[in-house]
Short mmCIF file of C-alpha atoms and ligand atoms in Angstrom, two decimals:
data_model
loop_
_atom_site.label_atom_id
_atom_site.label_comp_id
_atom_site.label_asym_id
_atom_site.label_seq_id
_atom_site.Cartn_x
_atom_site.Cartn_y
_atom_site.Cartn_z
CA MET A 59 0.19 0.23 -0.09
CA ILE A 60 1.49 3.39 -0.95
CA ASN A 61 0.14 6.58 0.50
CA ASN A 62 0.81 8.84 -1.73
CA ASP A 63 -0.90 12.30 -0.29
CA PHE A 64 -1.05 14.25 -4.12
CA LYS A 65 -3.96 15.87 -6.28
CA MET A 66 -5.30 13.58 -9.12
CA PRO A 67 -8.07 15.05 -11.26
CA ILE A 68 -9.44 12.21 -13.14
CA ILE A 69 -11.20 13.58 -16.44
CA MET A 70 -13.78 11.31 -17.37
CA ILE A 71 -14.80 11.75 -21.21
CA GLY A 72 -18.02 9.68 -23.00
CA HIS A 73 -18.79 7.60 -19.53
CA SER A 74 -19.39 7.73 -16.10
CA PHE A 75 -17.49 4.91 -14.45
CA LYS A 76 -16.42 6.86 -11.45
CA TYR A 77 -16.29 4.61 -8.69
CA GLU A 78 -14.45 1.46 -10.24
CA ILE A 79 -11.82 4.07 -11.54
CA GLU A 80 -11.11 5.58 -8.26
CA ALA A 81 -10.65 1.78 -7.14
CA THR A 82 -8.25 1.09 -9.53
CA LEU A 83 -6.21 3.94 -8.66
CA LYS A 84 -6.38 3.66 -5.18
CA LEU A 85 -4.82 0.43 -5.52
CA PHE A 86 -1.45 2.28 -6.22
CA PHE A 87 -1.83 5.50 -4.71
CA HIS A 88 -3.87 4.96 -1.28
CA THR A 89 -4.30 8.71 -0.01
CA ALA A 90 -4.32 10.59 -3.21
CA ARG A 91 -6.97 13.34 -2.96
CA TYR A 92 -9.17 12.20 -6.33
CA SER A 93 -11.28 14.80 -8.33
CA PHE A 94 -13.85 14.13 -11.02
CA SER A 95 -14.97 16.25 -14.19
CA ASP A 96 -15.17 16.27 -17.98
CA ASP A 97 -13.20 19.32 -18.43
CA ILE A 98 -9.91 18.14 -20.71
CA THR A 99 -8.06 21.24 -19.71
CA ALA A 100 -7.62 19.91 -16.13
CA ALA A 101 -5.15 17.50 -17.42
CA ASP A 102 -2.02 20.29 -17.16
CA GLY A 103 -0.83 19.82 -13.61
CA ASP A 104 1.59 17.30 -12.75
CA SER A 105 -0.66 14.67 -12.33
CA PHE A 106 -3.79 13.50 -13.68
CA VAL A 107 -5.83 10.51 -15.34
CA VAL A 108 -7.86 11.28 -18.86
CA ALA A 109 -10.14 8.11 -19.24
CA GLN A 110 -12.12 8.37 -22.39
CA VAL A 111 -14.54 6.39 -24.30
CA ASP A 112 -15.26 6.96 -28.05
CA LYS A 113 -18.28 5.08 -29.70
CA ASP A 114 -18.23 4.94 -33.67
CA GLU A 115 -18.31 2.22 -35.83
CA ASP A 116 -16.64 0.43 -32.74
CA ILE A 117 -15.77 1.61 -29.09
CA ARG A 118 -12.57 3.01 -28.29
CA VAL A 119 -11.22 2.93 -25.16
CA SER A 120 -8.25 4.96 -24.27
CA VAL A 121 -6.38 6.26 -20.84
CA LYS A 122 -3.54 8.79 -20.21
CA ILE A 123 -1.98 8.94 -16.90
CA LYS A 124 0.72 11.41 -15.98
CA THR A 125 2.12 10.93 -12.00
CA ASP A 126 4.54 13.22 -9.90
CA GLY A 127 5.59 15.40 -13.32
CA GLY A 128 6.75 12.49 -15.08
CA GLU A 129 6.11 11.80 -18.55
CA VAL A 130 2.39 11.21 -20.13
CA ARG A 131 1.73 7.50 -20.88
CA ASP A 132 -1.11 6.48 -22.86
CA SER A 133 -2.56 3.02 -23.94
CA GLU A 134 -5.72 2.31 -25.57
CA TYR A 135 -7.80 -0.51 -26.72
CA VAL A 136 -10.94 -1.27 -28.95
CA LEU A 137 -13.88 -2.99 -28.36
CA PRO A 138 -16.97 -4.28 -30.70
CA ALA A 139 -19.92 -1.75 -30.81
CA ASP A 140 -22.23 -4.29 -29.24
CA CYS A 141 -20.02 -4.81 -26.09
CA GLU A 142 -21.82 -4.83 -22.69
CA SER A 143 -21.15 -1.53 -20.56
CA LYS A 144 -18.96 -3.82 -17.89
CA ASP A 145 -16.77 -4.98 -20.61
CA ILE A 146 -15.98 -1.12 -21.24
CA GLU A 147 -15.79 -0.44 -17.58
CA TYR A 148 -13.06 -3.48 -16.89
CA THR A 149 -11.30 -2.34 -20.30
CA LEU A 150 -10.83 0.97 -18.67
CA CYS A 151 -9.75 -0.01 -15.50
CA ARG A 152 -7.37 -2.93 -16.82
CA LEU A 153 -5.47 0.12 -18.87
CA ILE A 154 -5.11 1.99 -15.92
CA TYR A 155 -3.71 -0.80 -14.05
CA GLY A 156 -1.47 -1.80 -16.86
CA LEU A 157 -0.32 1.91 -16.73
CA LEU A 158 0.12 2.42 -13.33
CA SER A 159 2.32 -0.88 -12.85
CA GLU A 160 4.50 0.04 -15.20
CA ILE A 161 5.09 3.46 -13.86
CA THR A 162 5.16 1.95 -10.21
CA GLY A 163 6.52 -0.90 -10.65
CA ILE A 164 3.70 -2.33 -8.69
CA THR A 165 1.31 -5.21 -9.56
CA PRO A 166 -1.24 -5.70 -7.03
CA PRO A 167 -1.86 -9.41 -6.70
CA TRP A 168 -5.22 -9.38 -6.43
CA GLY A 169 -5.60 -7.27 -9.83
CA LEU A 170 -9.00 -5.42 -10.28
CA LEU A 171 -10.98 -7.27 -7.71
CA THR A 172 -11.49 -5.37 -4.68
CA GLY A 173 -14.45 -6.94 -3.32
CA ILE A 174 -14.08 -8.63 0.21
CA ARG A 175 -14.91 -12.02 -0.97
CA PRO A 176 -13.16 -13.38 -4.07
CA VAL A 177 -14.13 -16.82 -3.14
CA LYS A 178 -17.78 -16.21 -3.89
CA LYS A 179 -16.58 -15.57 -7.56
CA VAL A 180 -14.81 -18.81 -7.76
CA ILE A 181 -17.96 -20.67 -6.24
CA ASP A 182 -20.56 -19.30 -8.60
CA LEU A 183 -18.43 -20.30 -11.67
CA MET A 184 -17.77 -23.58 -9.71
CA ARG A 185 -21.67 -24.20 -9.87
CA ARG A 186 -22.12 -23.01 -13.40
CA GLY A 187 -19.97 -26.20 -14.42
CA MET A 188 -16.63 -24.75 -15.15
CA MET A 189 -13.30 -26.42 -14.24
CA GLU A 190 -10.10 -24.92 -12.50
CA GLU A 191 -8.29 -24.35 -15.35
CA GLU A 192 -11.41 -22.16 -16.85
CA ILE A 193 -12.42 -20.57 -14.09
CA CYS A 194 -8.58 -19.34 -13.28
CA SER A 195 -8.44 -18.10 -16.94
CA ALA A 196 -11.68 -16.14 -16.86
CA LEU A 197 -10.74 -14.32 -13.44
CA GLY A 198 -7.13 -13.82 -14.64
CA GLU A 199 -8.10 -12.12 -18.01
CA LYS A 200 -10.92 -10.29 -16.65
CA TYR A 201 -9.79 -9.00 -13.46
CA LEU A 202 -6.11 -9.42 -13.90
CA VAL A 203 -5.85 -11.59 -10.64
CA SER A 204 -2.11 -13.32 -10.34
CA PRO A 205 -1.88 -17.18 -10.89
CA GLU A 206 -0.85 -17.11 -7.28
CA LYS A 207 -4.14 -15.89 -5.82
CA LEU A 208 -6.36 -17.55 -7.89
CA LYS A 209 -4.81 -20.68 -6.66
CA ILE A 210 -5.52 -19.79 -3.02
CA ALA A 211 -8.91 -18.63 -3.87
CA TYR A 212 -9.67 -21.86 -5.86
CA GLU A 213 -8.32 -24.30 -3.16
CA THR A 214 -10.58 -22.47 -0.74
CA ALA A 215 -13.34 -22.74 -2.80
CA VAL A 216 -13.11 -26.37 -3.01
CA ASN A 217 -12.67 -26.92 0.76
CA GLN A 218 -15.73 -24.55 1.59
CA LEU A 219 -18.17 -25.71 -1.42
CA PRO A 220 -19.20 -29.26 0.57
CA ILE A 221 -19.79 -27.37 3.42
CA LEU A 222 -21.67 -24.62 1.80
CA ASP A 223 -24.05 -27.37 -0.31
CA ARG A 224 -25.10 -28.74 3.79
CA ILE A 225 -25.92 -25.18 5.11
CA ASP A 226 -29.32 -25.71 7.00
CA ARG A 227 -31.13 -22.02 5.82
CA LYS A 228 -34.14 -23.01 7.92
CA ALA A 229 -31.74 -22.82 10.79
CA VAL A 230 -30.13 -19.43 12.38
CA SER A 231 -26.99 -18.87 13.88
CA LEU A 232 -26.00 -16.60 17.14
CA TYR A 233 -23.57 -14.16 17.71
CA VAL A 234 -22.64 -12.79 21.32
CA SER A 235 -20.70 -9.46 21.63
CA ILE A 236 -18.43 -9.17 24.37
CA PRO A 237 -16.71 -5.83 22.90
CA PHE A 238 -14.04 -5.15 25.97
CA CYS A 239 -10.15 -5.81 25.95
CA PRO A 240 -7.59 -5.25 28.54
CA THR A 241 -5.96 -2.95 26.32
CA ARG A 242 -6.35 -1.66 22.76
CA CYS A 243 -3.55 -2.90 20.34
CA SER A 244 -2.42 -0.18 18.21
CA TYR A 245 -3.82 -1.77 14.56
CA CYS A 246 -7.30 -2.35 16.33
CA SER A 247 -9.99 -1.24 13.92
CA PHE A 248 -12.68 -2.88 15.92
CA VAL A 249 -15.23 -1.76 18.60
CA SER A 250 -13.46 -2.60 21.44
CA HIS A 251 -13.24 -0.90 24.91
CA SER A 252 -10.40 -0.97 27.21
CA MET A 253 -11.65 -2.87 30.87
CA ASP A 254 -10.44 0.28 32.83
CA SER A 255 -12.90 2.70 30.88
CA ALA A 256 -15.94 -0.10 30.91
CA ILE A 257 -15.24 -1.36 34.40
CA LYS A 258 -18.18 0.80 35.86
CA LEU A 259 -20.80 -0.32 33.23
CA MET A 260 -19.86 -4.16 33.17
CA PRO A 261 -22.90 -4.51 35.36
CA ASP A 262 -25.24 -2.71 33.50
CA TYR A 263 -23.47 -3.90 30.02
CA ILE A 264 -24.04 -8.05 31.16
CA ASN A 265 -27.39 -7.41 32.74
CA ALA A 266 -28.62 -5.69 29.18
CA LEU A 267 -27.04 -8.27 27.05
CA CYS A 268 -28.78 -11.02 29.03
CA ARG A 269 -32.21 -9.40 28.81
CA GLU A 270 -31.29 -8.95 24.67
CA LEU A 271 -30.41 -12.83 24.62
CA LYS A 272 -33.90 -13.59 26.20
CA ILE A 273 -35.62 -11.51 23.86
CA ILE A 274 -33.96 -13.02 20.78
CA GLY A 275 -34.64 -16.57 22.63
CA ASP A 276 -38.43 -16.06 23.00
CA LEU A 277 -38.47 -15.23 19.18
CA VAL A 278 -36.37 -18.51 18.33
CA LYS A 279 -38.87 -20.42 20.42
CA GLU A 280 -42.33 -18.70 19.26
CA THR A 281 -41.13 -19.49 15.81
CA ASP A 282 -39.62 -22.65 16.53
CA THR A 283 -36.26 -22.14 14.71
CA LYS A 284 -33.07 -24.19 15.25
CA ILE A 285 -29.88 -22.55 16.07
CA ASP A 286 -27.13 -24.02 13.86
CA THR A 287 -24.15 -22.31 15.16
CA ILE A 288 -23.07 -19.77 18.09
CA TYR A 289 -19.94 -17.35 18.41
CA PHE A 290 -18.87 -15.42 21.52
CA GLY A 291 -16.90 -12.76 19.25
CA GLY A 292 -15.43 -9.28 20.36
CA GLY A 293 -13.23 -7.64 21.77
CA THR A 294 -12.03 -10.49 23.99
CA PRO A 295 -14.53 -12.49 25.15
CA THR A 296 -12.39 -13.53 28.14
CA SER A 297 -11.68 -10.22 29.27
CA ILE A 298 -14.68 -10.11 31.21
CA SER A 299 -14.48 -12.27 34.80
CA ALA A 300 -15.43 -16.05 35.11
CA ASP A 301 -18.86 -15.31 37.05
CA ASP A 302 -19.74 -12.77 34.21
CA LEU A 303 -19.13 -15.21 31.83
CA ARG A 304 -20.97 -18.07 33.24
CA MET A 305 -23.90 -15.85 33.67
CA ILE A 306 -23.97 -15.04 29.82
CA MET A 307 -23.25 -18.60 29.31
CA GLN A 308 -26.28 -19.70 31.14
CA THR A 309 -28.46 -16.77 30.16
CA VAL A 310 -27.45 -18.74 26.44
CA GLN A 311 -28.39 -22.30 27.99
CA ASP A 312 -31.50 -21.19 29.15
CA ASN A 313 -33.16 -19.21 26.70
CA PHE A 314 -32.25 -21.60 23.67
CA ASP A 315 -32.51 -25.36 22.61
CA LEU A 316 -29.02 -26.42 22.06
CA ASP A 317 -29.82 -29.62 21.18
CA ASN A 318 -29.10 -29.14 17.30
CA VAL A 319 -26.28 -26.59 17.74
CA ARG A 320 -23.09 -27.88 15.28
CA GLU A 321 -20.85 -25.70 16.70
CA TYR A 322 -20.04 -23.42 19.66
CA SER A 323 -16.84 -21.31 19.48
CA VAL A 324 -15.52 -18.72 22.06
CA GLU A 325 -12.96 -16.03 20.74
CA ALA A 326 -10.98 -16.49 23.82
CA GLY A 327 -8.63 -14.16 21.91
CA ARG A 328 -6.06 -12.65 24.31
CA PRO A 329 -3.50 -14.84 26.01
CA ASP A 330 -3.54 -12.29 29.22
CA THR A 331 -7.29 -12.81 29.64
CA ILE A 332 -7.14 -16.92 29.64
CA THR A 333 -7.48 -18.63 33.06
CA GLU A 334 -8.28 -21.99 33.97
CA GLU A 335 -11.49 -20.83 35.66
CA LYS A 336 -12.47 -19.16 32.48
CA LEU A 337 -11.61 -22.16 30.01
CA ARG A 338 -13.43 -24.65 32.58
CA VAL A 339 -16.80 -22.08 32.17
CA ILE A 340 -16.50 -22.32 28.64
CA LYS A 341 -16.13 -26.20 28.34
CA GLU A 342 -19.30 -26.95 31.04
CA TYR A 343 -21.37 -25.09 29.02
CA GLY A 344 -20.72 -26.82 26.10
CA ALA A 345 -18.41 -24.43 23.63
CA ASP A 346 -16.42 -27.14 21.94
CA ARG A 347 -14.05 -24.57 19.98
CA ILE A 348 -11.92 -21.65 21.37
CA SER A 349 -9.56 -19.54 19.54
CA VAL A 350 -6.34 -18.58 21.25
CA ASN A 351 -4.36 -15.26 19.61
CA PRO A 352 -1.19 -14.62 19.70
CA GLN A 353 -1.10 -12.91 16.61
CA THR A 354 2.96 -12.97 16.87
CA LEU A 355 5.42 -14.72 19.28
CA ASN A 356 7.76 -11.94 19.31
CA ASP A 357 7.91 -10.50 22.22
CA ASP A 358 9.43 -6.99 20.74
CA VAL A 359 6.62 -6.45 18.32
CA LEU A 360 3.86 -7.83 21.08
CA LYS A 361 5.33 -4.75 22.71
CA VAL A 362 5.15 -2.26 19.76
CA ILE A 363 1.67 -3.31 19.06
CA GLY A 364 0.49 -2.62 22.68
CA ARG A 365 -0.19 -6.32 24.21
CA LYS A 366 0.68 -7.01 27.47
CA HIS A 367 1.51 -10.18 27.05
CA SER A 368 4.76 -12.50 25.76
CA GLY A 369 5.04 -15.09 23.58
CA GLU A 370 5.29 -17.46 26.20
CA ASP A 371 2.13 -16.34 27.76
CA ALA A 372 0.38 -17.50 24.53
CA LEU A 373 2.19 -21.10 24.52
CA ARG A 374 1.12 -21.40 27.93
CA ALA A 375 -2.54 -20.40 27.05
CA PHE A 376 -2.76 -22.66 24.27
CA GLU A 377 -1.46 -25.71 26.62
CA LEU A 378 -3.84 -24.64 29.21
CA ALA A 379 -6.42 -25.12 26.99
CA ARG A 380 -5.83 -28.27 26.08
CA LYS A 381 -5.31 -29.35 29.44
CA VAL A 382 -8.88 -28.48 30.22
CA GLY A 383 -9.83 -30.64 27.21
CA PHE A 384 -10.36 -28.10 24.26
CA ASP A 385 -9.51 -30.50 21.03
CA ASN A 386 -10.48 -27.54 18.62
CA ILE A 387 -8.61 -24.47 19.13
CA ASN A 388 -8.04 -22.03 16.49
CA THR A 389 -5.25 -19.62 16.34
CA ASP A 390 -4.55 -16.42 14.86
CA LEU A 391 -2.05 -14.79 13.42
CA ILE A 392 -1.14 -11.51 11.72
CA ALA A 393 1.31 -10.94 8.73
CA GLY A 394 3.09 -7.46 8.10
CA LEU A 395 2.94 -6.33 12.19
CA PRO A 396 4.60 -3.09 12.46
CA THR A 397 8.55 -3.83 13.15
CA GLU A 398 7.90 -7.60 12.40
CA GLN A 399 10.83 -9.26 9.77
CA PHE A 400 9.91 -12.33 7.89
CA ASP A 401 12.03 -14.43 10.13
CA SER A 402 10.07 -13.49 12.86
CA PHE A 403 6.85 -14.25 11.54
CA ARG A 404 8.19 -17.80 9.72
CA ASN A 405 9.33 -18.55 13.46
CA THR A 406 5.93 -17.82 15.34
CA LEU A 407 3.97 -19.71 12.05
CA ASP A 408 6.69 -22.84 12.61
CA LYS A 409 6.30 -23.04 16.26
CA MET A 410 2.22 -22.74 16.02
CA ILE A 411 2.41 -25.61 13.33
CA GLU A 412 4.16 -27.54 15.87
CA LEU A 413 2.02 -27.08 18.62
CA SER A 414 -0.97 -28.38 16.03
CA PRO A 415 -3.92 -26.42 16.51
CA GLU A 416 -7.02 -27.86 14.71
CA SER A 417 -6.96 -24.40 12.81
CA ILE A 418 -5.01 -21.30 11.94
CA THR A 419 -6.27 -18.24 10.54
CA VAL A 420 -3.45 -15.78 8.82
CA HIS A 421 -4.71 -12.08 8.78
CA THR A 422 -2.60 -9.59 6.86
CA LEU A 423 -2.28 -6.34 9.19
CA THR A 424 -5.08 -3.72 8.01
CA ILE A 425 -4.78 -0.06 9.41
CA LYS A 426 -8.10 1.55 9.45
CA ARG A 427 -8.73 5.42 10.06
CA SER A 428 -10.09 4.74 13.83
CA ALA A 429 -6.36 2.81 14.52
CA THR A 430 -3.91 4.24 17.05
CA LEU A 431 -1.23 3.04 14.31
CA PHE A 432 -3.00 5.07 11.50
CA GLU A 433 -2.55 8.24 13.09
CA LYS A 434 1.36 7.15 14.27
CA GLY A 435 1.74 6.39 10.70
CA SER A 436 4.30 3.66 11.81
CA GLU A 437 3.62 1.03 9.07
CA ASN A 438 6.75 -0.76 7.99
CA ALA A 439 8.48 1.43 5.17
CA ALA A 440 9.14 -1.99 3.24
CA ASN A 441 6.64 -4.35 4.73
CA PRO A 442 7.29 -8.00 4.23
CA ALA A 443 3.87 -8.72 4.52
CA ALA A 444 3.17 -10.48 1.01
CA GLU A 445 6.50 -12.59 1.63
CA MET A 446 4.92 -13.85 5.10
CA VAL A 447 1.69 -14.69 3.25
CA ARG A 448 3.21 -16.69 0.45
CA TYR A 449 5.50 -18.46 3.04
CA SER A 450 2.20 -19.26 5.01
CA VAL A 451 0.20 -20.56 2.12
CA ASP A 452 3.10 -23.42 1.35
CA ALA A 453 3.98 -24.16 5.03
CA LEU A 454 0.21 -24.50 6.39
CA MET A 455 -0.71 -26.62 3.43
CA ASP A 456 2.19 -28.55 3.38
CA ASN A 457 1.33 -29.62 6.83
CA GLY A 458 -2.10 -30.69 6.43
CA TYR A 459 -3.99 -27.31 6.72
CA LEU A 460 -6.31 -26.81 4.24
CA PRO A 461 -7.68 -23.26 3.25
CA TYR A 462 -11.41 -22.73 3.95
CA TYR A 463 -12.71 -19.61 4.50
CA MET A 464 -11.19 -16.20 3.05
CA TYR A 465 -11.88 -12.53 3.32
CA ARG A 466 -10.32 -9.01 1.80
CA GLN A 467 -10.57 -5.75 3.85
CA LYS A 468 -9.90 -2.37 2.55
CA ASN A 469 -6.32 -0.80 3.83
CA THR A 470 -4.79 -3.88 4.13
CA VAL A 471 -0.73 -4.03 3.75
CA ASP A 472 -0.16 -4.87 -0.14
CA ASN A 473 -4.38 -5.61 -0.57
CA LEU A 474 -3.24 -9.00 0.67
CA GLU A 475 -6.09 -11.48 2.15
CA ASN A 476 -7.17 -13.03 5.36
CA VAL A 477 -7.07 -16.62 5.33
CA GLY A 478 -8.64 -19.84 7.74
CA TYR A 479 -7.08 -23.06 7.54
CA ALA A 480 -7.83 -26.28 9.28
CA LYS A 481 -7.51 -29.74 9.61
CA LYS A 482 -9.81 -31.71 7.21
CA GLY A 483 -13.22 -31.75 9.80
CA PHE A 484 -12.08 -28.53 11.68
CA GLU A 485 -13.07 -25.90 8.99
CA SER A 486 -15.46 -23.27 11.56
CA TYR A 487 -19.40 -23.39 9.82
CA TYR A 488 -19.45 -20.04 11.53
CA ASN A 489 -16.72 -18.46 9.45
CA ILE A 490 -18.08 -19.69 6.58
CA PHE A 491 -21.53 -18.34 7.25
CA ILE A 492 -20.52 -15.14 7.83
CA MET A 493 -19.05 -14.57 4.63
CA ASP A 494 -21.59 -16.73 2.44
CA GLU A 495 -25.04 -14.57 3.39
CA THR A 496 -27.08 -17.39 3.08
CA GLN A 497 -28.01 -18.02 6.67
CA THR A 498 -29.72 -15.74 8.94
CA ILE A 499 -27.20 -14.32 12.10
CA LEU A 500 -28.60 -13.05 15.18
CA GLY A 501 -26.61 -10.54 17.03
CA ALA A 502 -26.96 -9.99 20.81
CA GLY A 503 -24.80 -7.30 22.53
CA CYS A 504 -23.17 -3.65 21.63
CA ALA A 505 -21.72 -3.40 18.23
CA ALA A 506 -23.15 -6.85 17.08
CA SER A 507 -25.01 -7.18 13.95
CA THR A 508 -28.02 -9.00 12.73
CA LYS A 509 -28.45 -10.33 9.28
CA LEU A 510 -31.54 -11.51 8.33
CA VAL A 511 -31.74 -13.44 4.96
CA TYR A 512 -35.27 -13.89 3.71
CA PRO A 513 -36.10 -16.89 1.86
CA ASP A 514 -35.94 -14.55 -1.26
CA ASN A 515 -32.24 -13.64 -0.54
CA LYS A 516 -33.42 -10.40 0.55
CA ILE A 517 -31.03 -9.44 3.43
CA VAL A 518 -32.07 -7.04 6.37
CA ARG A 519 -29.37 -5.85 8.73
CA ILE A 520 -30.18 -4.89 11.90
CA HIS A 521 -26.97 -2.80 14.07
CA ASN A 522 -26.99 -2.59 17.79
CA TYR A 523 -25.57 0.55 19.21
CA LYS A 524 -21.58 0.62 18.87
CA PHE A 525 -20.87 1.82 22.60
CA PRO A 526 -21.90 0.29 25.68
CA TYR A 527 -23.64 3.06 27.44
CA GLU A 528 -25.62 3.69 24.25
CA TYR A 529 -26.47 0.06 24.19
CA ILE A 530 -27.28 0.14 28.11
CA ARG A 531 -29.38 3.61 28.00
CA SER A 532 -31.68 3.14 24.64
CA PHE A 533 -31.71 -0.61 25.14
CA ASP A 534 -35.72 -0.37 24.57
CA LYS A 535 -35.54 1.71 22.02
CA LEU A 536 -33.38 -0.71 20.05
CA MET A 537 -35.44 -3.82 20.85
CA GLU A 538 -38.27 -1.91 18.90
CA LYS A 539 -35.95 -2.56 16.00
CA LYS A 540 -35.93 -6.29 16.54
CA GLY A 541 -39.51 -6.90 15.75
CA GLU A 542 -38.36 -7.60 12.16
CA ILE A 543 -36.67 -10.41 13.22
CA ARG A 544 -40.17 -12.36 14.06
CA GLU A 545 -41.15 -11.70 10.68
CA CYS A 546 -38.19 -13.14 9.02
CA LEU A 547 -37.95 -16.11 11.00
CA LEU A 548 -41.80 -16.97 10.05
CA LYS A 549 -41.29 -16.50 6.40
CA ILE A 550 -38.08 -18.81 6.76
CA ARG A 551 -40.19 -21.22 8.36
CA SER A 552 -43.06 -21.23 5.98
CA SER A 553 -40.73 -21.21 2.87
CA GLN A 554 -39.70 -24.81 3.71
CA PRO A 555 -41.48 -28.03 4.14
CA LYS A 556 -40.97 -29.55 7.69
S1 SF4 U 1106 -7.57 -7.75 21.00
FE1 SF4 U 1106 -8.56 -7.53 18.68
S2 SF4 U 1106 -10.14 -6.13 19.49
FE2 SF4 U 1106 -9.00 -6.23 21.21
S3 SF4 U 1106 -7.83 -4.50 20.73
FE3 SF4 U 1106 -6.43 -6.21 20.08
S4 SF4 U 1106 -7.04 -5.82 17.94
FE4 SF4 U 1106 -8.63 -4.86 18.94
#
């Protein structure tokens, strides 16, 4: 990701493909200030883009680019007169991508694919009966995705498809949000509140969360809906006390029929919050999958990102979870953390593989505007994230971990991806469902979202308040918005034979 803070006028002649053109330019110049016009006289400064479409007997698509006072580069392509508007749009973007790759020496590995779910495109083509080679050449030609990324996207789709085919669309998943962490990591872009600032609100928060779980539980019972998966996320759910955790898990048990639950996950997360007592509570209430997330085992890097635990603490937390009896543990790592070098990432990954968790998720650092790190601008100048990600694909697949879900985010170092790998049979359903958008997810707690997927695939989202005090104070108002859950669950129930 290059941060270039300059003005870049974009002159669009004969079309209005603003969104995709800007997205393509942002792959190369992330923080340039773009302006749009159809005034060709604006193409006279140090930097500009002219993207032009001339329609005659055929369609001539041309691009001229100048950056930072360099020479003007141009390129053009001729399309048949009857081509579709999307073809013209992608041709323009491919020309821009080609010229900027020449100018900057950068070739973003996902090409023009800027969406967060690249695997969905692969699965769509698989369902149309296309084979690997056809899929890769179709996506490679249209979006300029590199062969390396096509391969991992295809492998992920192959492992995900059988799980998607068994999805129970009549059932729903439950998400429980505990948005607190012991301290805030410098790269954090989640809605997470440090325990110090939230401690006074805790009793009221737990109380409101349990009330919401009861309300959702009543709706689920009333509409005779099955719960398929449960996910406790945050924040760090284990940052609250064992007693509070017990109270929430007891409320889930009292208000939902857990007999049909296929997966119950708790994202324990930060090793410094994991105690034997909390792990025993999690186990007692039937959660069968937990995450222990070191991110890195390098103590210096942990300090830089604002974590208060060491690599050794992470290993101890993992062993403790094994001792308590968890046989499905995920560990999260991040490629591209500030100051982390390739060798240190490799050591962490190799050590985690040695520990043999059932799944390992490799994220790439994302810096959103809400993160402290974004304000400080302390990203690695030459971040080795791409090398780390490449190593992780080979090392994990060589050791029996298969990629099974993938998503991309904006503002990720080098526009890279996040990939979940699992040993066969340990793929997380919830992680797949949240990306696939075919199963309804009911969210409880501050910052949780409810995603209602109607039988005709219409999706309605209900967002809970982001901050605990708002969630507590405006609880009744929020619950009025939940009426739609009943309507959706009734429609789901009546749409399918019993
Ligand atoms: S553990 Fe996760 S949610 Fe908590 S502060 Fe760190 S990045 Fe944010």
